[in-house]
mmCIF file of C-alpha atoms in Angstrom:
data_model
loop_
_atom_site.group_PDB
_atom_site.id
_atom_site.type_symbol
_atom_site.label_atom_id
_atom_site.label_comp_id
_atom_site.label_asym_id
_atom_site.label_seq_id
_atom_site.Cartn_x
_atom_site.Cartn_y
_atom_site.Cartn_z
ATOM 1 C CA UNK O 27 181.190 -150.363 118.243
ATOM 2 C CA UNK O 28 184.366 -148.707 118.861
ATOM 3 C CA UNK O 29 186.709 -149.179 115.774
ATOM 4 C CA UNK O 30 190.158 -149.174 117.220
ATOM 5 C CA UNK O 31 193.012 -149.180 114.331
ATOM 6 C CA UNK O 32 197.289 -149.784 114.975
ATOM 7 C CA UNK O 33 199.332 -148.093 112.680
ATOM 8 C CA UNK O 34 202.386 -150.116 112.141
ATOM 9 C CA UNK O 35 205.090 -149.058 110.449
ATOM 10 C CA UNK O 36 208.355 -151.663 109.396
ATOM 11 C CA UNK O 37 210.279 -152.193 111.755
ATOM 12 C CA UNK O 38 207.392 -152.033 114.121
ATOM 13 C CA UNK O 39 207.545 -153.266 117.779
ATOM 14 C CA UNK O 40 206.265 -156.475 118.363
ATOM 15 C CA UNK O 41 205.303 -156.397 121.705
ATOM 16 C CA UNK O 42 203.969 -152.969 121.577
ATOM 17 C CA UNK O 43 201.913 -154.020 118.860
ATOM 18 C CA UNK O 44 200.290 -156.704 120.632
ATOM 19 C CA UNK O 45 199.325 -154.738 123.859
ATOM 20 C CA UNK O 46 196.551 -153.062 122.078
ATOM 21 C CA UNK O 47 195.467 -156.096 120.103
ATOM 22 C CA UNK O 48 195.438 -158.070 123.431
ATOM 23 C CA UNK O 49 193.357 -155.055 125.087
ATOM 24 C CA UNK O 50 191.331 -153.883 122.558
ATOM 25 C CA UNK O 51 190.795 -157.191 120.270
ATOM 26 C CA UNK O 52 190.039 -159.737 122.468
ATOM 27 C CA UNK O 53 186.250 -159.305 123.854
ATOM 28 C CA UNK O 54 183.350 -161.788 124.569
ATOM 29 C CA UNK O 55 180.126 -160.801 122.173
ATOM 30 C CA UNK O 56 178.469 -158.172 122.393
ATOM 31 C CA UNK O 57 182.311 -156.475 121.834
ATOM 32 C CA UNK O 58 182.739 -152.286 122.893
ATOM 33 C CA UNK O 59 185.663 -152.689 120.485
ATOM 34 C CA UNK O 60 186.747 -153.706 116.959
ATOM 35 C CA UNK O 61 190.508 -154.242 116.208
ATOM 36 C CA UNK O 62 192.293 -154.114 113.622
ATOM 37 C CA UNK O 63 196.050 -153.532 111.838
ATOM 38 C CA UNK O 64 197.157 -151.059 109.032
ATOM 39 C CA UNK O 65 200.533 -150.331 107.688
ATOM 40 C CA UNK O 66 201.148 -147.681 104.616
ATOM 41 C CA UNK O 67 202.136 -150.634 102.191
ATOM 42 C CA UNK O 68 199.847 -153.823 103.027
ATOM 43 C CA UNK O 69 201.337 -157.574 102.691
ATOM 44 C CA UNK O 70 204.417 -158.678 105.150
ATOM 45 C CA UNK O 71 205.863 -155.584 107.859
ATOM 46 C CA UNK O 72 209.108 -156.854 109.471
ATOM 47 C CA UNK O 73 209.418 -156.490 113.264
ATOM 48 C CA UNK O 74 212.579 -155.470 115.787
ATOM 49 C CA UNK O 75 211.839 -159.076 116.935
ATOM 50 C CA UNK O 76 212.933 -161.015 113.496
ATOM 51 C CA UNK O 77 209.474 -162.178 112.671
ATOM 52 C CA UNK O 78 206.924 -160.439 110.246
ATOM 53 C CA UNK O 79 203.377 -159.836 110.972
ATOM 54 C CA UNK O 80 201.016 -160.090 107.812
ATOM 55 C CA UNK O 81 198.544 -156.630 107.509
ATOM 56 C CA UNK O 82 196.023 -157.011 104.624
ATOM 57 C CA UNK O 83 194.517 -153.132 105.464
ATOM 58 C CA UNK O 84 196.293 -150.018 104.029
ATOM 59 C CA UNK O 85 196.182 -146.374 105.311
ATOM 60 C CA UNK O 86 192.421 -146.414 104.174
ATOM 61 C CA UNK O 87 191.434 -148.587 107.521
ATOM 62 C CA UNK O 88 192.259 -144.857 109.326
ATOM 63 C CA UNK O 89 189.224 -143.219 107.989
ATOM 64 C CA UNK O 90 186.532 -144.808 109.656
ATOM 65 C CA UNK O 91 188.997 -145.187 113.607
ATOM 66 C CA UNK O 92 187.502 -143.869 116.516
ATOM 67 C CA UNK O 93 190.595 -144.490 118.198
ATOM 68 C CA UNK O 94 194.455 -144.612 116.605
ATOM 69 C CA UNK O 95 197.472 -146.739 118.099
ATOM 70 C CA UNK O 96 200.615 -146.431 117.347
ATOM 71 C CA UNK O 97 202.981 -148.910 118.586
ATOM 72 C CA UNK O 98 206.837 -148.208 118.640
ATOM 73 C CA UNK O 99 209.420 -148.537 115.670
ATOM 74 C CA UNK O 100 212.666 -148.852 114.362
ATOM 75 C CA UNK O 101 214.586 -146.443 113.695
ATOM 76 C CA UNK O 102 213.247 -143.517 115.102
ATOM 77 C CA UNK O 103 212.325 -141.258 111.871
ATOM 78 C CA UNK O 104 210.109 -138.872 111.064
ATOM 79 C CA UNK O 105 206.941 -141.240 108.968
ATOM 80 C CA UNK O 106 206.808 -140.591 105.433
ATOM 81 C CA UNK O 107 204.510 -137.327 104.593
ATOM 82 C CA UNK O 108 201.148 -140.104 103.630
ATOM 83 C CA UNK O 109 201.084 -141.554 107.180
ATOM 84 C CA UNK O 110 201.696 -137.880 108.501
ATOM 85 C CA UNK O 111 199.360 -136.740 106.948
ATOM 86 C CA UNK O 112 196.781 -139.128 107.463
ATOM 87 C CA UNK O 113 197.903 -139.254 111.590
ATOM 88 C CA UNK O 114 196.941 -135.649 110.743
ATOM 89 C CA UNK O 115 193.716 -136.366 109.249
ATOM 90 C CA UNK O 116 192.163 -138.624 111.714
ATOM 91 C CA UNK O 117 193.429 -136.109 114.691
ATOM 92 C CA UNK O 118 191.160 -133.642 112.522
ATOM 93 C CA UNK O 119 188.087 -134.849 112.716
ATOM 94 C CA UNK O 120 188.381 -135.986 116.557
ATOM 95 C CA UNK O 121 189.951 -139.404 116.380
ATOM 96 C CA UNK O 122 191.661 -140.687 119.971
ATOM 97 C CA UNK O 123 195.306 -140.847 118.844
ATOM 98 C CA UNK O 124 197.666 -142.955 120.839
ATOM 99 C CA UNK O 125 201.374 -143.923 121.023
ATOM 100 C CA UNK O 126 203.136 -146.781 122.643
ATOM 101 C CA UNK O 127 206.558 -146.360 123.332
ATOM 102 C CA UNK O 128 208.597 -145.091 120.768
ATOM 103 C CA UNK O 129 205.445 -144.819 118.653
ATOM 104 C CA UNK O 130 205.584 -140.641 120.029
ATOM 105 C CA UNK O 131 207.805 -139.883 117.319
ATOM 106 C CA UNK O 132 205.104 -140.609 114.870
ATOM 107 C CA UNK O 133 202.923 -138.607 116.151
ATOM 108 C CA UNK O 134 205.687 -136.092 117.211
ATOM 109 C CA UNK O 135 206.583 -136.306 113.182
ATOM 110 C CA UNK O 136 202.833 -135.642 112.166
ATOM 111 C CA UNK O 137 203.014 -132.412 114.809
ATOM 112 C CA UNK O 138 200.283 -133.578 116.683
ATOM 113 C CA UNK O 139 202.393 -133.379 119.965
ATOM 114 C CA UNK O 140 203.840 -130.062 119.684
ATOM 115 C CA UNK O 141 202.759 -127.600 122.690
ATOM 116 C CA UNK O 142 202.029 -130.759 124.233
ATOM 117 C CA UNK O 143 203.432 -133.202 127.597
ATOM 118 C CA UNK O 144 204.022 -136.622 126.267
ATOM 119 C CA UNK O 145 205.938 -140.055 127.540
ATOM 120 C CA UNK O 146 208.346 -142.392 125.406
ATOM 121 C CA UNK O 147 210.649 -145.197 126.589
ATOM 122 C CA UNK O 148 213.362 -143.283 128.976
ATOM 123 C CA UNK O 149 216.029 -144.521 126.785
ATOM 124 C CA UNK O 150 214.318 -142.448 123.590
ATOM 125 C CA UNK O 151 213.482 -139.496 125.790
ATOM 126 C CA UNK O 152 216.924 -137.202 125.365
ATOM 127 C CA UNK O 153 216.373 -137.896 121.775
ATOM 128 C CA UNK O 154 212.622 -136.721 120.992
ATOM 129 C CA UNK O 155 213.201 -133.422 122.970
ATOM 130 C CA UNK O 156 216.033 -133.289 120.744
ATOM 131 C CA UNK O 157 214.245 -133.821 117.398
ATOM 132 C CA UNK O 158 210.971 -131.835 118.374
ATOM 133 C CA UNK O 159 211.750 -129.074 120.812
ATOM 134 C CA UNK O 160 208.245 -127.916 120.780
ATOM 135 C CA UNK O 161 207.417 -131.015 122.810
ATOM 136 C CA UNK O 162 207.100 -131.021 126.660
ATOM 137 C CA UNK O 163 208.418 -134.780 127.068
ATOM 138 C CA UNK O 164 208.222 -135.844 130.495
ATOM 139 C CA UNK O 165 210.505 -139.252 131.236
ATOM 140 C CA UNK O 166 209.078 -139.973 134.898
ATOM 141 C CA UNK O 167 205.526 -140.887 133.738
ATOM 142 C CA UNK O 168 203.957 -144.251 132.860
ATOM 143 C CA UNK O 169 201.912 -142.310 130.342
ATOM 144 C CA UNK O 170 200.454 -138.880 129.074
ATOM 145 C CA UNK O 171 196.884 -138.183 129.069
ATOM 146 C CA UNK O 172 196.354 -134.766 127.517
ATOM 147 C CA UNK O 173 192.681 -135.287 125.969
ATOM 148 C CA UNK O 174 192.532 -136.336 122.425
ATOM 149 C CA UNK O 175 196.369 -137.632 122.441
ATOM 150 C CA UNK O 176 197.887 -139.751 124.547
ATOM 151 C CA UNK O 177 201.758 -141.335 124.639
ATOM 152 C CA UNK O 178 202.836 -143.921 127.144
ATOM 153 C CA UNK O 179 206.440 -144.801 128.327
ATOM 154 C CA UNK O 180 208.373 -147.990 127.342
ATOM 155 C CA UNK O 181 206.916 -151.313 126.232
ATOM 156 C CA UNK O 182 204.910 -152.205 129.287
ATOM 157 C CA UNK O 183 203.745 -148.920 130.074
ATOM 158 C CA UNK O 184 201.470 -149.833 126.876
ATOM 159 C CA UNK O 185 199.696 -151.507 128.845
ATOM 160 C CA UNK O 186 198.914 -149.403 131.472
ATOM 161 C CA UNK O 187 197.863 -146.858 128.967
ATOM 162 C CA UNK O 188 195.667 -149.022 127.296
ATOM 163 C CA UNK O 189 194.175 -150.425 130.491
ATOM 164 C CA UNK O 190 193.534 -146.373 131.556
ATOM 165 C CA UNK O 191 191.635 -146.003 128.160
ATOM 166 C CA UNK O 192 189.489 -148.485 128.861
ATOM 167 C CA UNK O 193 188.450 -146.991 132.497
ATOM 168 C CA UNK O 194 187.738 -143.918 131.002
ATOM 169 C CA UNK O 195 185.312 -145.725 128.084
ATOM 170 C CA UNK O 196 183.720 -147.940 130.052
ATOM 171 C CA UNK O 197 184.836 -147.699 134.261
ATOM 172 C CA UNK O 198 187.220 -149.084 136.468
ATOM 173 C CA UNK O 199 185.509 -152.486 136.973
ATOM 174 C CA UNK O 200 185.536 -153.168 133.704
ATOM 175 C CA UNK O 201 189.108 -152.265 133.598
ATOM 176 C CA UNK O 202 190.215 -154.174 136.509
ATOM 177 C CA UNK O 203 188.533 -157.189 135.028
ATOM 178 C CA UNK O 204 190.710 -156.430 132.020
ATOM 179 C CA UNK O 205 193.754 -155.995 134.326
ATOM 180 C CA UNK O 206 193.024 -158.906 135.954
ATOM 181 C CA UNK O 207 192.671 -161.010 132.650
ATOM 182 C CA UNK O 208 196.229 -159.962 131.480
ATOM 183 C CA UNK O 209 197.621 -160.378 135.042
ATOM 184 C CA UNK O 210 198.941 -157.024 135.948
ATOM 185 C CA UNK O 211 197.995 -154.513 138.471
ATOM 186 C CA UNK O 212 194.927 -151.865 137.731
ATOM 187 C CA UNK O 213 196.894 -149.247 137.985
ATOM 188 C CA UNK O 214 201.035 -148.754 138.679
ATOM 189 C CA UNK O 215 203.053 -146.595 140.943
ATOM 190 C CA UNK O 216 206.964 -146.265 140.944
ATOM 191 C CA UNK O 217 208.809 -142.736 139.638
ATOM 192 C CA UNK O 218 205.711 -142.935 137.682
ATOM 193 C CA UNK O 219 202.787 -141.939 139.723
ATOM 194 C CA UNK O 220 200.117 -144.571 139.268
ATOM 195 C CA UNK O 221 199.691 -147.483 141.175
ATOM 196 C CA UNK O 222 201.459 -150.164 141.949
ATOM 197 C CA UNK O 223 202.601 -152.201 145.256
ATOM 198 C CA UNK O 224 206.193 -152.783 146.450
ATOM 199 C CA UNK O 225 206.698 -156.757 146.221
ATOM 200 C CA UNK O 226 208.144 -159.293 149.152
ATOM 201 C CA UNK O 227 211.721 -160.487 148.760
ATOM 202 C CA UNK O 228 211.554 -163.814 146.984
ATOM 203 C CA UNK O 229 210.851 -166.916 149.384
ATOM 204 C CA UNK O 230 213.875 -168.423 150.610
ATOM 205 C CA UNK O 231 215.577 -164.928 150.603
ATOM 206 C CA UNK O 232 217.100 -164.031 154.272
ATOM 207 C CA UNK O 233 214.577 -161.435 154.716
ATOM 208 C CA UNK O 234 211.679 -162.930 153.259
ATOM 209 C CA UNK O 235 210.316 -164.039 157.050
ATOM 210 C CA UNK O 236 210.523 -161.353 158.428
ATOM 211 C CA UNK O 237 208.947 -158.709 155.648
ATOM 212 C CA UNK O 238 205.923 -161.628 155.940
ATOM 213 C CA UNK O 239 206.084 -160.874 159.714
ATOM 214 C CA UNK O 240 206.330 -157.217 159.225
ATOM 215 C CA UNK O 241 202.802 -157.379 156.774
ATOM 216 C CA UNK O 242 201.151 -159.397 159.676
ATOM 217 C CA UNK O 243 202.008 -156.429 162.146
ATOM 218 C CA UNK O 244 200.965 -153.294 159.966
ATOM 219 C CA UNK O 245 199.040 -152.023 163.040
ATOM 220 C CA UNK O 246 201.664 -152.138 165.599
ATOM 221 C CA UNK O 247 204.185 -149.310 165.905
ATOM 222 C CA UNK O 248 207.308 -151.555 164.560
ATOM 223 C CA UNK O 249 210.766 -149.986 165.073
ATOM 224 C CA UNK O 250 214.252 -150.992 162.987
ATOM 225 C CA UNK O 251 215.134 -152.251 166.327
ATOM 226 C CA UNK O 252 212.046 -154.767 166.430
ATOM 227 C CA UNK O 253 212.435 -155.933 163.084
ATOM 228 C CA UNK O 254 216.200 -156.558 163.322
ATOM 229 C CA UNK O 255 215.180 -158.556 166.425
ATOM 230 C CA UNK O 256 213.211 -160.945 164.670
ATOM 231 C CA UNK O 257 215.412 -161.280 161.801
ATOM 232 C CA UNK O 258 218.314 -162.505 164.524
ATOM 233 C CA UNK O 259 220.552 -159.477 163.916
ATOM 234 C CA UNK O 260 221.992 -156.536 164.813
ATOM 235 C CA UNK O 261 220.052 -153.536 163.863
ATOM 236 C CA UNK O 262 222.773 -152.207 161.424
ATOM 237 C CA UNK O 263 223.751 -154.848 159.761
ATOM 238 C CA UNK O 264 219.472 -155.659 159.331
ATOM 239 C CA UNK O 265 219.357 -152.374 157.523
ATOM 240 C CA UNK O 266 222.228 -152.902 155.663
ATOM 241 C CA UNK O 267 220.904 -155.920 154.263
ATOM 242 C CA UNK O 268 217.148 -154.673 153.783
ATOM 243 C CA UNK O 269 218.684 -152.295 151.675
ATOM 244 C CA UNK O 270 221.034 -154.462 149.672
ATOM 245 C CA UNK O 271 217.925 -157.190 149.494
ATOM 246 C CA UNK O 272 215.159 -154.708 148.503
ATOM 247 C CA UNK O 273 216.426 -151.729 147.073
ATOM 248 C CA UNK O 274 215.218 -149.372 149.849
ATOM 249 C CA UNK O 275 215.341 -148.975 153.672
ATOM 250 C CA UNK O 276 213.364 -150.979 156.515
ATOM 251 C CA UNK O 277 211.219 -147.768 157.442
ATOM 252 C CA UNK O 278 210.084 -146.745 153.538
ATOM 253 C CA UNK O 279 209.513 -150.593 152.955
ATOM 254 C CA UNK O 280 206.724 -150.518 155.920
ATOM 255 C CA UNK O 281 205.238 -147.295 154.924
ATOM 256 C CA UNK O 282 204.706 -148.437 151.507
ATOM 257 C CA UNK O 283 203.313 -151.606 152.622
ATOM 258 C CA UNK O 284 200.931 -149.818 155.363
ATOM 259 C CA UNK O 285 200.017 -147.558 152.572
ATOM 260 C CA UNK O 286 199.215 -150.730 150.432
ATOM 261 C CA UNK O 287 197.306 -152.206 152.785
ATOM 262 C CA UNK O 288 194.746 -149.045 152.781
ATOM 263 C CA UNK O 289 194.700 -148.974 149.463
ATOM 264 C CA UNK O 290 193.059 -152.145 149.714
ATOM 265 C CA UNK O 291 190.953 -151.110 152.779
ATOM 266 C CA UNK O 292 189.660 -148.381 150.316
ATOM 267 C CA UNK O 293 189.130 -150.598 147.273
ATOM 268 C CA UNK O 294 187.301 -153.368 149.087
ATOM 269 C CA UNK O 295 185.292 -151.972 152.309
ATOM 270 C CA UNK O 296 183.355 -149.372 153.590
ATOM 271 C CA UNK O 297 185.736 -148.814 156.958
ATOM 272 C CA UNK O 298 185.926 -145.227 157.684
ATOM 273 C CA UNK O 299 189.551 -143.269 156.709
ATOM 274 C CA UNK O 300 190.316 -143.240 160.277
ATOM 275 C CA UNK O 301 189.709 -146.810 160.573
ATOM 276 C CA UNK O 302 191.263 -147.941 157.776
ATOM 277 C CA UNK O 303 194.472 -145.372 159.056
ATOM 278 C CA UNK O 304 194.166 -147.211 162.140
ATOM 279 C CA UNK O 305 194.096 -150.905 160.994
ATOM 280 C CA UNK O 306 196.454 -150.137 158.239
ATOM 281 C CA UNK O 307 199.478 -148.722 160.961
ATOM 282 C CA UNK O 308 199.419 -144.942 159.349
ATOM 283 C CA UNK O 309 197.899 -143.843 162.802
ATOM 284 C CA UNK O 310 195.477 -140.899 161.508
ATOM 285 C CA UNK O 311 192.957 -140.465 158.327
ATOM 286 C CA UNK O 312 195.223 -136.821 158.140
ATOM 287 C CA UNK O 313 198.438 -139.166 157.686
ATOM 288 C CA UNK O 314 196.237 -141.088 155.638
ATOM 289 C CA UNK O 315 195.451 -138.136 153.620
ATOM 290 C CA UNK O 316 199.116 -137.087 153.165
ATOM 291 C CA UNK O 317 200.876 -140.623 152.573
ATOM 292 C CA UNK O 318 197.997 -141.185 149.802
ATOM 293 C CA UNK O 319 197.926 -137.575 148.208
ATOM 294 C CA UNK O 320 202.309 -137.699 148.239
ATOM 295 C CA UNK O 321 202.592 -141.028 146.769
ATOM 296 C CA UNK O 322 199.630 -140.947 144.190
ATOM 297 C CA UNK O 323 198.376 -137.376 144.232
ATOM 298 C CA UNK O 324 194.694 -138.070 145.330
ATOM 299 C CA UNK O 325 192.812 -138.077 148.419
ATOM 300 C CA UNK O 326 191.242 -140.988 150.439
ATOM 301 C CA UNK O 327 186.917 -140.297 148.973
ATOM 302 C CA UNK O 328 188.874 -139.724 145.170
ATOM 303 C CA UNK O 329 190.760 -143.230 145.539
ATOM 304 C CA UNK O 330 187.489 -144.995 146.898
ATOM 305 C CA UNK O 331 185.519 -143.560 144.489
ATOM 306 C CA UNK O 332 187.433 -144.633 141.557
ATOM 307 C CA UNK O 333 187.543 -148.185 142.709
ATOM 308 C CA UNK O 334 183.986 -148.404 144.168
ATOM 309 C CA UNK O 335 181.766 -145.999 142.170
ATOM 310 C CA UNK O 336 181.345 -144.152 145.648
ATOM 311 C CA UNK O 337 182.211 -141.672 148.218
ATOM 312 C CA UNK O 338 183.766 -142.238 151.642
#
């Protein structure tokens, strides 16, 4: 069994704490993982969220980890040398080690990121390039994969990091059946580059009828024109108000939804890439191909594959 292990450290992040408890520690039997919590000083570790969390298991519970979390804390300072040099230890002899959120600036403290790309919340960013120069941080990404470590972005980008662990141990079915479990998306798109979809306007919104209609006419070539028609108004004022109401323009909002809707093609059929271009309103499998590889940085067979276990 895998023996996963979360460092925590007072004031330690609730929430990111419980993203890898709620991944990792909650299996049916026979379980691919263990969980458990260690913190440098065992008995009651205060949280940013004004309750304490009880750990009975000291740095000792590090030794035997196959895989080290460590969720974010308050304030931001370098660990004290033990859990440095433990971080250090486990790293040594080929543990996975893993931050959530702010958690990078333990591992950042320990050394273990320098010469490396890593992710923190955006808000932290400025200030771990600042502390540890000799770390590439990159504050556009969900998370960092770079092998043996790996850092995710703010609080619920924990999650997406933890759900990408468990594809790589044990496959994207199992993962999605994870994902589906703790109701969020597989994988998540955004400045970010994984993948997520771009919702509908809230019901009872002035736009929510027609961005329904819109979905139910991927395949037809749909113009500003046509979709300020069935709205009831005039073409500038409809973009004017798509904007204000979604955050982007009528045009993007279809292309991300005809996009969507091939993702899906991909996931759940066996419909050719100029099909699914076809039935999806992206015309071609080559503007297939460049929608797909622009927005998510993979190809059409490397999307299917990952969902379906095969080529297309």
């Amino acid at each position: 069994m895998h023996r996963v292990v979360a460092l925590a450290l007072p004031e330690v992040v609730a929430f990111d704490l419980s993203i890898p408890a709620q991944v990792f520690g909650r299996w049916p039997e026979p379980a691919p993982y263990s969980f458990e919590v260690c913190t440098p000083t065992p008995g009651s570790v205060p949280t940013t969220t004004g309750y304490a969390v009880e750990v009975a298991r000291g740095l000792e519970a590090l030794a035997g980890a196959d895989t080290v979390v460590f969720p974010g804390y308050v304030p931001n300072v370098r660990p004290a040398g033990e859990v440095c040099d433990a971080l250090r230890v486990a790293a040594a002899r080929g543990a996975r080690m893993m931050s959530v959120c702010t958690g990078a600036f333990a591992l950042a403290g320990a050394g273990l990121l320098d010469g490396r790309s890593a992710a923190t919340h955006w808000g932290a960013a400025c200030e771990l390039a600042e502390c540890y120069p000799a770390v590439d941080v990159d504050p556009d990404v969900l998370y960092v994969d770079t092998g043996q470590i790996l850092t995710s972005a703010g609080l619920a980008a924990g999650i997406d990091l933890c759900i990408h662990v468990v594809r790589q141990d044990h496959g994207a079915a199992v993962a999605a059946a994870v994902a589906r479990r703790m109701v969020v998306a597989p994988y998540r798109d955004g400045g970010q580059a994984q993948f997520l979809t771009q919702p509908l306007p809230p019901a009872g919104e002035g736009l929510a009828g027609t961005c329904d209609w819109m979905v139910a006419h991927l395949a037809d070539p749909l113009t500003v024109e046509d979709m300020a028609r069935h709205a009831g108004w005039a073409p500038r004022t409809f973009a004017r108000r798509f904007l204000a109401e979604t955050g982007t323009t009528p045009l993007r909002w279809l292309a991300a939804q005809r996009l969507d809707e091939a993702r899906r093609l991909l996931e759940t059929t066996d419909l050719s890439i100029d099909q699914i271009a076809e039935l999806s309103g992206l015309g071609t499998g080559a503007n297939l191909r460049l929608h797909l590889s622009r927005r998510l940085g993979v190809t059409p067979t490397a999307y299917r594959r990952t969902f379906q276990g095969v080529s297309a």
